[in-house]
PDB file of C-alpha atoms in Angstrom:
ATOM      1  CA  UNK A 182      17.007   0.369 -15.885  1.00 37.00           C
ATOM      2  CA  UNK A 183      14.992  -2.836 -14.488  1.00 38.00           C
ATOM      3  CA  UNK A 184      17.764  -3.136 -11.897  1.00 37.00           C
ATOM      4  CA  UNK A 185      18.024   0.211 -10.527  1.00 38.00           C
ATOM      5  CA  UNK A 186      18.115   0.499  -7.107  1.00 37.00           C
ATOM      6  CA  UNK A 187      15.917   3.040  -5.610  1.00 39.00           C
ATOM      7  CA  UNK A 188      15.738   3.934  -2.298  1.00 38.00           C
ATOM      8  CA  UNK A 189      13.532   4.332   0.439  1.00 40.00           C
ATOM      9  CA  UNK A 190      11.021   5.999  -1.735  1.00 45.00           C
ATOM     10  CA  UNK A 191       8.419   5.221  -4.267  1.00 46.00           C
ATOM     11  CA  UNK A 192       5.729   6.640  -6.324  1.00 47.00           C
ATOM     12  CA  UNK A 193       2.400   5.181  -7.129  1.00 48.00           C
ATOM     13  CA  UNK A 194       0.906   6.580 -10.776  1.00 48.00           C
ATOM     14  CA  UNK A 195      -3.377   6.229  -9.787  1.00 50.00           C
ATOM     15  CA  UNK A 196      -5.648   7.826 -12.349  1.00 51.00           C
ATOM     16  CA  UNK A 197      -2.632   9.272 -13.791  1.00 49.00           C
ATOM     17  CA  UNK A 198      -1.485  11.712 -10.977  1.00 49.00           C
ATOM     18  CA  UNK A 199       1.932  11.057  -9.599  1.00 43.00           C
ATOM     19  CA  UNK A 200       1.272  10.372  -5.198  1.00 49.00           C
ATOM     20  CA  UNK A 201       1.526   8.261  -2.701  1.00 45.00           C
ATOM     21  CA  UNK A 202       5.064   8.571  -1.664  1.00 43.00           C
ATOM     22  CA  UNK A 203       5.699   5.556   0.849  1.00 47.00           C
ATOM     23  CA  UNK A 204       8.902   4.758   2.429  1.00 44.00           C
ATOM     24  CA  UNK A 205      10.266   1.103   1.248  1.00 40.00           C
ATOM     25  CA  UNK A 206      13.573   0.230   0.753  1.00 38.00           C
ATOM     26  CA  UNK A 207      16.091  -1.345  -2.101  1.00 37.00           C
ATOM     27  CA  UNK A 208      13.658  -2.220  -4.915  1.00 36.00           C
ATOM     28  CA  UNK A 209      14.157  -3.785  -8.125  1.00 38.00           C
ATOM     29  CA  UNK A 210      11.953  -4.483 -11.063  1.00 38.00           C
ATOM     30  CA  UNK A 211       8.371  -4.699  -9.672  1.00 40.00           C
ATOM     31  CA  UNK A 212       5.013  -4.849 -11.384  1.00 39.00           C
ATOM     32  CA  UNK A 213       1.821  -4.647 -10.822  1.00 39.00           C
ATOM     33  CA  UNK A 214      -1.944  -3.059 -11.375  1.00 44.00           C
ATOM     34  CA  UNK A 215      -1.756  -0.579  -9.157  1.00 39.00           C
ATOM     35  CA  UNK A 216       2.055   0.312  -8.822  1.00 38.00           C
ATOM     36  CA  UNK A 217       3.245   2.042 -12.198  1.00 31.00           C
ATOM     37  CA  UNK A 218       6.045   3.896 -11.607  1.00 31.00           C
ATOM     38  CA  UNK A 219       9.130   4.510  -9.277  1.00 32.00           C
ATOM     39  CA  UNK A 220      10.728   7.537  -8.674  1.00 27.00           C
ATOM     40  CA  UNK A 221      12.729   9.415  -6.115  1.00 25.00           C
ATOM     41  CA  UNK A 222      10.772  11.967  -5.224  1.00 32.00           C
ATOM     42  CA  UNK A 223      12.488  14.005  -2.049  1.00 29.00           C
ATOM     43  CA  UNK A 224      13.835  16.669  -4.380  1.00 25.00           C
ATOM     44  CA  UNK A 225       9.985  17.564  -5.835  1.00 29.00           C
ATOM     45  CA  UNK A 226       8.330  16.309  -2.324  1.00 39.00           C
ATOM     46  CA  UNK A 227      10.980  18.132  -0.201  1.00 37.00           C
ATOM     47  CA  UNK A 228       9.122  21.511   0.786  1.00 37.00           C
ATOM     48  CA  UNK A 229       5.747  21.336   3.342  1.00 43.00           C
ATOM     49  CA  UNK A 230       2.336  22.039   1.784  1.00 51.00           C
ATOM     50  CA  UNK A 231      -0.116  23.398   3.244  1.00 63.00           C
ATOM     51  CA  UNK A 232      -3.400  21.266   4.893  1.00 81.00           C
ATOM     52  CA  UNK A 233      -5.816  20.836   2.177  1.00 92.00           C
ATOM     53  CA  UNK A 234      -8.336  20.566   4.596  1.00 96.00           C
ATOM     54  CA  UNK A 235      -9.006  23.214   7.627  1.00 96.00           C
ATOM     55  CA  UNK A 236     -10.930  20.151   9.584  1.00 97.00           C
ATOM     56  CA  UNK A 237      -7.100  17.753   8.778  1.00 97.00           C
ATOM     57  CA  UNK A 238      -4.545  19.974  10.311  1.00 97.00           C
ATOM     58  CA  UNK A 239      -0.568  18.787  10.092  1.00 96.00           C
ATOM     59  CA  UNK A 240      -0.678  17.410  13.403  1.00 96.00           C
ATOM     60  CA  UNK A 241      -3.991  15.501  12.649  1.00 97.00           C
ATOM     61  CA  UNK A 242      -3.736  11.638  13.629  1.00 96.00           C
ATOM     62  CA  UNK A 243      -4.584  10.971  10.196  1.00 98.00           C
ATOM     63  CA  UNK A 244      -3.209  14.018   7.873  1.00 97.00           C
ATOM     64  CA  UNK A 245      -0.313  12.078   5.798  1.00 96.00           C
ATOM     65  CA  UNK A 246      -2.412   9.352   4.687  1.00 97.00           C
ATOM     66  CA  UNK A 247      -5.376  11.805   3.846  1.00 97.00           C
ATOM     67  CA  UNK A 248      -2.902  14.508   1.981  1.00 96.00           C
ATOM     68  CA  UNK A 249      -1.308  11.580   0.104  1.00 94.00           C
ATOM     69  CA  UNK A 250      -4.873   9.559  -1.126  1.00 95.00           C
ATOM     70  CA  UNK A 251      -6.892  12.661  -1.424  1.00 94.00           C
ATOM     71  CA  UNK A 252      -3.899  14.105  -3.919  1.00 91.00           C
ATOM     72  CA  UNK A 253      -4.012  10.533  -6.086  1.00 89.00           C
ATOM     73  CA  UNK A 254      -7.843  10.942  -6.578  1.00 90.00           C
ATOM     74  CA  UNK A 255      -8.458   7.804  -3.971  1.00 92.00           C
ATOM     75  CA  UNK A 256     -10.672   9.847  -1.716  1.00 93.00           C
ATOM     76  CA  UNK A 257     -11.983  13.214  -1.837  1.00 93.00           C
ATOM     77  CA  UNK A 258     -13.381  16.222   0.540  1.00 94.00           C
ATOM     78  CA  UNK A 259     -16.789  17.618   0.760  1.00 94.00           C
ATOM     79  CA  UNK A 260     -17.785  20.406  -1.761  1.00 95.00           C
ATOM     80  CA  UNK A 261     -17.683  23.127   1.218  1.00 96.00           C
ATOM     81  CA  UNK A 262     -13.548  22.730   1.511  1.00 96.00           C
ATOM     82  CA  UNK A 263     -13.711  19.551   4.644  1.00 97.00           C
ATOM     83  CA  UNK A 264     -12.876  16.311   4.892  1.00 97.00           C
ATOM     84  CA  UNK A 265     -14.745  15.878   8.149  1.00 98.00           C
ATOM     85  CA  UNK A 266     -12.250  12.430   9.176  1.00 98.00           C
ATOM     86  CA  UNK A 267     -15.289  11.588  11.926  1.00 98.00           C
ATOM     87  CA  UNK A 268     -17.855  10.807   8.925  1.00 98.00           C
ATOM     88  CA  UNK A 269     -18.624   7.151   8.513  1.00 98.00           C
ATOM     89  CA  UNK A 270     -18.160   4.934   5.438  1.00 98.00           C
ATOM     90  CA  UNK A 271     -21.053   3.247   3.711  1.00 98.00           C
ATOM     91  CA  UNK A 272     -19.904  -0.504   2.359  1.00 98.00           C
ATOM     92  CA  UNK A 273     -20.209   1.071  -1.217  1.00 98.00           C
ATOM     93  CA  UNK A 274     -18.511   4.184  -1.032  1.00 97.00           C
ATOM     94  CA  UNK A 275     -15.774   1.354   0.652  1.00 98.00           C
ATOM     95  CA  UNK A 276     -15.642  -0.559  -2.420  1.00 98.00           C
ATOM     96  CA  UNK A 277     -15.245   2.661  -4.791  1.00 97.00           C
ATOM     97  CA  UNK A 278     -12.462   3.849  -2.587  1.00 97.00           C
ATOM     98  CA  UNK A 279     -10.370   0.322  -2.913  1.00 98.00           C
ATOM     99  CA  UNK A 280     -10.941   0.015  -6.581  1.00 98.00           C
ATOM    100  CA  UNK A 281      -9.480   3.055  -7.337  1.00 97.00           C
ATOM    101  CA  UNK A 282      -6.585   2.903  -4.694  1.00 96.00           C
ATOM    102  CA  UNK A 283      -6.111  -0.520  -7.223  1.00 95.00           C
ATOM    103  CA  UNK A 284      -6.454   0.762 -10.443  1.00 95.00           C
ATOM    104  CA  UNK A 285      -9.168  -1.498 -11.181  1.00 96.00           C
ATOM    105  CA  UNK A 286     -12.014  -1.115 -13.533  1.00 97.00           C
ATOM    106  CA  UNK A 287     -15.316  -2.468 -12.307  1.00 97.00           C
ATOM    107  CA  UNK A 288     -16.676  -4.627 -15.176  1.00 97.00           C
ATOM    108  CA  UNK A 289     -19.466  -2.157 -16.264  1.00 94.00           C
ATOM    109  CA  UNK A 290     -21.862  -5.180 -17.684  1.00 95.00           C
ATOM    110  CA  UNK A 291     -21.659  -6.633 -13.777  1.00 96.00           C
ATOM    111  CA  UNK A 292     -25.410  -5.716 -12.653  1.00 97.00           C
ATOM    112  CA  UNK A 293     -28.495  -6.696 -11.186  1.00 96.00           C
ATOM    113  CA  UNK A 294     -26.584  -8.091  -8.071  1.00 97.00           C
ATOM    114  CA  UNK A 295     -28.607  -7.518  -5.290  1.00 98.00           C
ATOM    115  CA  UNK A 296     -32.000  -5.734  -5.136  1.00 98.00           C
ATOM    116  CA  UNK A 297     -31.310  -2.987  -3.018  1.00 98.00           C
ATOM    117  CA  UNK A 298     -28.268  -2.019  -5.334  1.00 98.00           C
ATOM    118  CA  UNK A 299     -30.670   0.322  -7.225  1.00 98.00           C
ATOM    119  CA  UNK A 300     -29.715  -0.148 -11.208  1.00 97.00           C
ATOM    120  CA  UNK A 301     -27.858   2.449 -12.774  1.00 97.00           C
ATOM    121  CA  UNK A 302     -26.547   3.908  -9.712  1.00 97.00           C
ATOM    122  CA  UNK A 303     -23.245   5.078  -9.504  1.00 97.00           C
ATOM    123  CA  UNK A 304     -22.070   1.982  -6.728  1.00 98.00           C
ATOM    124  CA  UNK A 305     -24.114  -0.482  -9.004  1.00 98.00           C
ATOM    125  CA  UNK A 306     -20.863  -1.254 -11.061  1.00 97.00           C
ATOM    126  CA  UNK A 307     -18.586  -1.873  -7.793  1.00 98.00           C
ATOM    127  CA  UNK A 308     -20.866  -3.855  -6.056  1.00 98.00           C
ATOM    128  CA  UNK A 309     -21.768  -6.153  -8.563  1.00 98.00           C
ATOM    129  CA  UNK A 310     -18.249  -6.543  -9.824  1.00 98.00           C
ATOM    130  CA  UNK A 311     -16.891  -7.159  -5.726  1.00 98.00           C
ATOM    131  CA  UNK A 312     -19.622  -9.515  -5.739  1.00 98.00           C
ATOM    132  CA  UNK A 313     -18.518 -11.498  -8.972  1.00 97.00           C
ATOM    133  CA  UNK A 314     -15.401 -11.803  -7.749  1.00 97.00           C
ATOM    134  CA  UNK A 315     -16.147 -13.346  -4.603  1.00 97.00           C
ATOM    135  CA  UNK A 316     -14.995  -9.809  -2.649  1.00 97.00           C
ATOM    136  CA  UNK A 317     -17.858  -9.479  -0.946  1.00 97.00           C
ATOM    137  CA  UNK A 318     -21.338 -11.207   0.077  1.00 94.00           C
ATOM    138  CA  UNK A 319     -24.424 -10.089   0.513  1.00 94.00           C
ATOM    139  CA  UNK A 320     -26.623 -10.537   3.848  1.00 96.00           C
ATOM    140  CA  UNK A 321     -28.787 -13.451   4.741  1.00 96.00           C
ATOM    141  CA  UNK A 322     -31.376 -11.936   3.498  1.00 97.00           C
ATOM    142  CA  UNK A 323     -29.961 -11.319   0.350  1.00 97.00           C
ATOM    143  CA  UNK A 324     -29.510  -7.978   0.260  1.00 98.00           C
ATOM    144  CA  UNK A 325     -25.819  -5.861   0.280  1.00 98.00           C
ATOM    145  CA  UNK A 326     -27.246  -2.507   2.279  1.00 98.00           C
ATOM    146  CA  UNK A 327     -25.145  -0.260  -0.124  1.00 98.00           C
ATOM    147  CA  UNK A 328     -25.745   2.506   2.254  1.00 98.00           C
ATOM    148  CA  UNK A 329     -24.974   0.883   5.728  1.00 98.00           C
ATOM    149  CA  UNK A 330     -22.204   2.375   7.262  1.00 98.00           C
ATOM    150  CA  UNK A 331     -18.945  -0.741   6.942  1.00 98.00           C
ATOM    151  CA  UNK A 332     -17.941  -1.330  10.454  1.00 98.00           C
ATOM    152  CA  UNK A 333     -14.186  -2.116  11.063  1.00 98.00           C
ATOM    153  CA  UNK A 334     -13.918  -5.995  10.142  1.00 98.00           C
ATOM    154  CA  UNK A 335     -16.141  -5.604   7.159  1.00 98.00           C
ATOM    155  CA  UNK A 336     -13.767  -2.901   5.644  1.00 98.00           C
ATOM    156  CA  UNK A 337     -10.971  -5.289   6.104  1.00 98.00           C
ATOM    157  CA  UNK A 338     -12.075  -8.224   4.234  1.00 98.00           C
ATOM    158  CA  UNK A 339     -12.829  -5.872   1.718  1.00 98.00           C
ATOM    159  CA  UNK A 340      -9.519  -4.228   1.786  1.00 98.00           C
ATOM    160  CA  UNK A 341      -7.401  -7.572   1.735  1.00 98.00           C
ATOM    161  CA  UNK A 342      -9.727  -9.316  -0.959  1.00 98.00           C
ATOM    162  CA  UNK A 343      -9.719  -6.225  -3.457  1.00 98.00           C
ATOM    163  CA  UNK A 344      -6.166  -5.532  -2.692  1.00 97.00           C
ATOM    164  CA  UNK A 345      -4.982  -9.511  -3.198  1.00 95.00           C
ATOM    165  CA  UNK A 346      -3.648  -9.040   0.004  1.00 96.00           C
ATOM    166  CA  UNK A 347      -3.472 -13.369   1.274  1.00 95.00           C
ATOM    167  CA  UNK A 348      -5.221 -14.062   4.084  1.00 95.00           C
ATOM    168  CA  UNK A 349      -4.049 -15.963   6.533  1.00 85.00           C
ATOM    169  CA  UNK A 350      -5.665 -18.770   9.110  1.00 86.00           C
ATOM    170  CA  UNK A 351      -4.586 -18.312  12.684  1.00 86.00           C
ATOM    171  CA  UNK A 352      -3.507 -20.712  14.975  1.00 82.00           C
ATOM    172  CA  UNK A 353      -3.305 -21.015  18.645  1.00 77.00           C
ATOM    173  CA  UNK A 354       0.702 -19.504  18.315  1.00 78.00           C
ATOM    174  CA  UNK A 355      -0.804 -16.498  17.059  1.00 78.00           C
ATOM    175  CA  UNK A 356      -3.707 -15.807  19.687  1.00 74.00           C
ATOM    176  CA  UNK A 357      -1.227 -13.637  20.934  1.00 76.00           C
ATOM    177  CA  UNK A 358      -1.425 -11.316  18.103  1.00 82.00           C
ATOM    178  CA  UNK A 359      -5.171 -10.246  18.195  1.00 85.00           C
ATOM    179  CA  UNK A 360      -5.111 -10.123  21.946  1.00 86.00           C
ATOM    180  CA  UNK A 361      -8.257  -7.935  22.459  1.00 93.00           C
ATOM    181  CA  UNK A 362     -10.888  -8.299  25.119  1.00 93.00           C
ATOM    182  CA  UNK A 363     -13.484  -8.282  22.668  1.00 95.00           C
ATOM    183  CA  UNK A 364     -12.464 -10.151  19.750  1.00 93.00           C
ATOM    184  CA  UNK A 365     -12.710 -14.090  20.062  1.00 89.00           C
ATOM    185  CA  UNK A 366     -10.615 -16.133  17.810  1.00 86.00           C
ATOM    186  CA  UNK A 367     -13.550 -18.383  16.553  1.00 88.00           C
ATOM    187  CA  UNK A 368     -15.192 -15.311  14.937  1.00 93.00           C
ATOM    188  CA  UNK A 369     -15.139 -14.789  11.265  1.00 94.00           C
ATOM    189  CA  UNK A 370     -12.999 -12.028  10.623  1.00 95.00           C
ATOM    190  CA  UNK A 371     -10.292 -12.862  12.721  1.00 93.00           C
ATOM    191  CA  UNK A 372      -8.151 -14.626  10.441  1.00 95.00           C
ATOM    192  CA  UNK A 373      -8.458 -10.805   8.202  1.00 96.00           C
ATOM    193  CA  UNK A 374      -7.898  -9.156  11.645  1.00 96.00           C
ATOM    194  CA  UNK A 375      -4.630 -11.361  11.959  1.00 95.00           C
ATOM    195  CA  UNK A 376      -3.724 -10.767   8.302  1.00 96.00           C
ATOM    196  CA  UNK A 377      -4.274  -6.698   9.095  1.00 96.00           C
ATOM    197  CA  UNK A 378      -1.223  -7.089  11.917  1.00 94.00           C
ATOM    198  CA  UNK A 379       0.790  -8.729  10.351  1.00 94.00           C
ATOM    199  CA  UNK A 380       1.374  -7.468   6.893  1.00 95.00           C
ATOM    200  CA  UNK A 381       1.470  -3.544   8.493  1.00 96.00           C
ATOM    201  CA  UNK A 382      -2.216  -2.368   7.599  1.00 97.00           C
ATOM    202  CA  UNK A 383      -2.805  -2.154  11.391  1.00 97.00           C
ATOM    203  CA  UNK A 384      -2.375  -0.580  13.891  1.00 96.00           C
ATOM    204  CA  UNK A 385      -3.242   2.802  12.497  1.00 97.00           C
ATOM    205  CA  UNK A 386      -2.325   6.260  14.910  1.00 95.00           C
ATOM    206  CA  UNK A 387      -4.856   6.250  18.095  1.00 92.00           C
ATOM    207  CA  UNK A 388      -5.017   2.836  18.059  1.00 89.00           C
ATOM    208  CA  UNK A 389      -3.562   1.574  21.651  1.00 83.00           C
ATOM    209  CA  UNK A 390      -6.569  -0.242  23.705  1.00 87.00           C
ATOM    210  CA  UNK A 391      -7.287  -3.213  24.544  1.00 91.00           C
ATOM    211  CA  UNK A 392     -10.332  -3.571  22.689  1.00 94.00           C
ATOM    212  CA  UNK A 393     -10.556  -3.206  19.006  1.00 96.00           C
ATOM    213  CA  UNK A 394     -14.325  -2.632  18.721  1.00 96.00           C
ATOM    214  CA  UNK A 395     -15.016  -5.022  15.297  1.00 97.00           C
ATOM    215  CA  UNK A 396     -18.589  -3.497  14.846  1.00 97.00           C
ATOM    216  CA  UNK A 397     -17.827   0.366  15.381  1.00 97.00           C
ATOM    217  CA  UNK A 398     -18.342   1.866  12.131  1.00 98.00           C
ATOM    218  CA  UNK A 399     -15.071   3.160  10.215  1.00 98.00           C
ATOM    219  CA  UNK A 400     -14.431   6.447   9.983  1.00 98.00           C
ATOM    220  CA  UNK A 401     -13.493   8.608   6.993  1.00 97.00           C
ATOM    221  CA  UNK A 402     -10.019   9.427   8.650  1.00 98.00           C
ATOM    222  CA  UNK A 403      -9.274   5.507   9.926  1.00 98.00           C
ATOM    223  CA  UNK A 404      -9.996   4.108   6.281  1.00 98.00           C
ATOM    224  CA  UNK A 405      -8.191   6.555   4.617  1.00 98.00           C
ATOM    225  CA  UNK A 406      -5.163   5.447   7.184  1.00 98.00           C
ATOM    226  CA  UNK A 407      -5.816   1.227   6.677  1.00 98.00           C
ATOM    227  CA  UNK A 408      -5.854   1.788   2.501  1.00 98.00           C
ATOM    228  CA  UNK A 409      -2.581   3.830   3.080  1.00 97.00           C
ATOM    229  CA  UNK A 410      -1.157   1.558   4.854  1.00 97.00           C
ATOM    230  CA  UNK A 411      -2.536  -1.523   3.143  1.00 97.00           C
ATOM    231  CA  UNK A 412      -0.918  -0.170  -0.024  1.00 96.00           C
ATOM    232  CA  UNK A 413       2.449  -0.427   1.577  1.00 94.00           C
ATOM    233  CA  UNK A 414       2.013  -3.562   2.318  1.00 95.00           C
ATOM    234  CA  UNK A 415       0.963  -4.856  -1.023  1.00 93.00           C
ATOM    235  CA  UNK A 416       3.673  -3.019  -2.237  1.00 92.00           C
ATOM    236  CA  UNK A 417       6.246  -5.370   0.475  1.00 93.00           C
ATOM    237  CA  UNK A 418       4.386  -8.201  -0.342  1.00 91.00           C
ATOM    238  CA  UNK A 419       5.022  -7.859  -4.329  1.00 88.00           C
ATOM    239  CA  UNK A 420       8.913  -7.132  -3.343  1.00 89.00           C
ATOM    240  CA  UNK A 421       8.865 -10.306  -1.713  1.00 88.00           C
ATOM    241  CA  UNK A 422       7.438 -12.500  -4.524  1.00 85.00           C
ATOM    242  CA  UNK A 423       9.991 -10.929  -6.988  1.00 83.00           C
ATOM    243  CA  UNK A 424      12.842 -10.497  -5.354  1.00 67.00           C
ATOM    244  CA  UNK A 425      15.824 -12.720  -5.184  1.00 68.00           C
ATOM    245  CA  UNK A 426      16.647 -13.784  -1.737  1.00 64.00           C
ATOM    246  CA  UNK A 427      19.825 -11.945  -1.621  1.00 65.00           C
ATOM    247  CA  UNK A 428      17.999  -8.645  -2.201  1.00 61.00           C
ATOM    248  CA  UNK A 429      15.458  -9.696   0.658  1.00 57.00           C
ATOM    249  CA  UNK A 430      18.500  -9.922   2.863  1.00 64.00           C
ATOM    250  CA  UNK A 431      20.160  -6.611   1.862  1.00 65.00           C
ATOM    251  CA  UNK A 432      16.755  -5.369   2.431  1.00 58.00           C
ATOM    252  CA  UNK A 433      16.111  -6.554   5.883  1.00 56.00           C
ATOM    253  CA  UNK A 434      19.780  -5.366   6.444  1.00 59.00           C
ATOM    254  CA  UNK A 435      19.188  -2.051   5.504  1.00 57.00           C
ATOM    255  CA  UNK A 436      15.700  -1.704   7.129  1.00 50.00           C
ATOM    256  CA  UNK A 437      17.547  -2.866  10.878  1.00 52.00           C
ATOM    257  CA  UNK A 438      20.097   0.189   9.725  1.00 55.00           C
ATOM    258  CA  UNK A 439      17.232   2.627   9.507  1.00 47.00           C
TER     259      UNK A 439
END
């Protein structure tokens, strides 16, 4: 039934593999590319698995949202059994990773975008399709640097533009907010820093200084935690766009409860 009440679990369907088991609340009818199905899923989730990788133990910072992504096809481990959570990102393998968390095709005939994005590779597709839809730029010098490792800020414009995640401007009320030592309001990506804090996509576990280190290259584990977490928050977003008002209340209601 459209109406059904399910709570404080759902399932997202990616590549056709049932995962991503996220706490919400109440939820009624909602739609979208990447979220296919609902589900209550303690009864077939309720037993502990295993690590599925010796290098992301149980009590690793980032083991739930590595288990859960890795299991729905979003990410995957290295062919001798690792994960290895310390390995950087490149800005392609980025892209790959949020199209599929989306459930979004790259338009194959999108090519030719840059010319270091080497035709007919297996990132051409992504690139060029991020690209036509205004995702991502290129450099100054026109070039995308497929291979260069995505530092922190980069990975989340990418993450709220491919995930329709809005982005918000910040004003001086919210300085407050992105209150790191090395992060000045005026730059670029703080208005997708802002967005990151206060949809729920950040913080992610370890994250408790006072700097937030923009240009430090994201790791394997971190990423894996932000499109986990970003996920959620698309799906809390969506709730809020289709839900009546009333149900935003009970929701809130019930959320305090918990």
């Amino acid at each position: 039934q459209a109406d059904t009440v399910l709570s404080y679990c759902a399932i997202y369907l990616i590549n056709g593999r049932i995962a991503l088991i996220l706490p919400t609340l109440s939820m009624r009818s909602v739609t979208s590319q990447t979220l296919t199905a609902f589900a209550i899923a303690a009864l077939i989730m309720g037993t502990a698995v295993a690590a599925t990788f010796p290098d992301v133990p149980e009590d690793h910072l980032y083991y739930e949202p590595i288990e859960q992504l890795v299991s729905s096809g979003v990410i995957n481990g290295n062919p001798d059994g690792n994960f290895y959570p310390l390995r950087s990102v490149n800005r392609a393998e980025m892209l790959k990773m949020l199209y599929v968390a989306k459930g979004k095709q790259p338009d194959p005939t999108s090519v030719k975008c840059f010319p270091d994005v080497a035709p007919g590779s297996w990132y051409e597709s992504y690139v060029c399709d991020a690209a036509a839809n205004r995702y991502v730029g290129g450099y100054a010098d026109g070039t995308f640097r497929p291979a260069s490792e995505v530092n922190r800020v980069e990975a989340l414009k990418m993450i709220e533009e491919v995930l329709d995640i809005p982005v918000e401007d910040v004003s001086d009320m919210d300085r407050d907010v992105i209150n790191f030592v090395d992060v000045s309001v005026s730059a670029w990506y703080t208005k997708y820093l802002y967005t990151a804090y206060s949809v729920g996509i950040l913080p992610i576990a370890g994250q408790d200084s006072s700097r937030f280190y923009p240009e430090a290259s994201l790791k394997r584990g971190e990423a894996a935690a932000m499109i986990y977490n970003a996920l959620g928050a698309q799906l809390r977003l969506q709730r809020a766009q289709t839900d009546p008002p009333e149900q935003q209340e009970e929701d809130a209601e019930e959320e305090e409860e918990v």
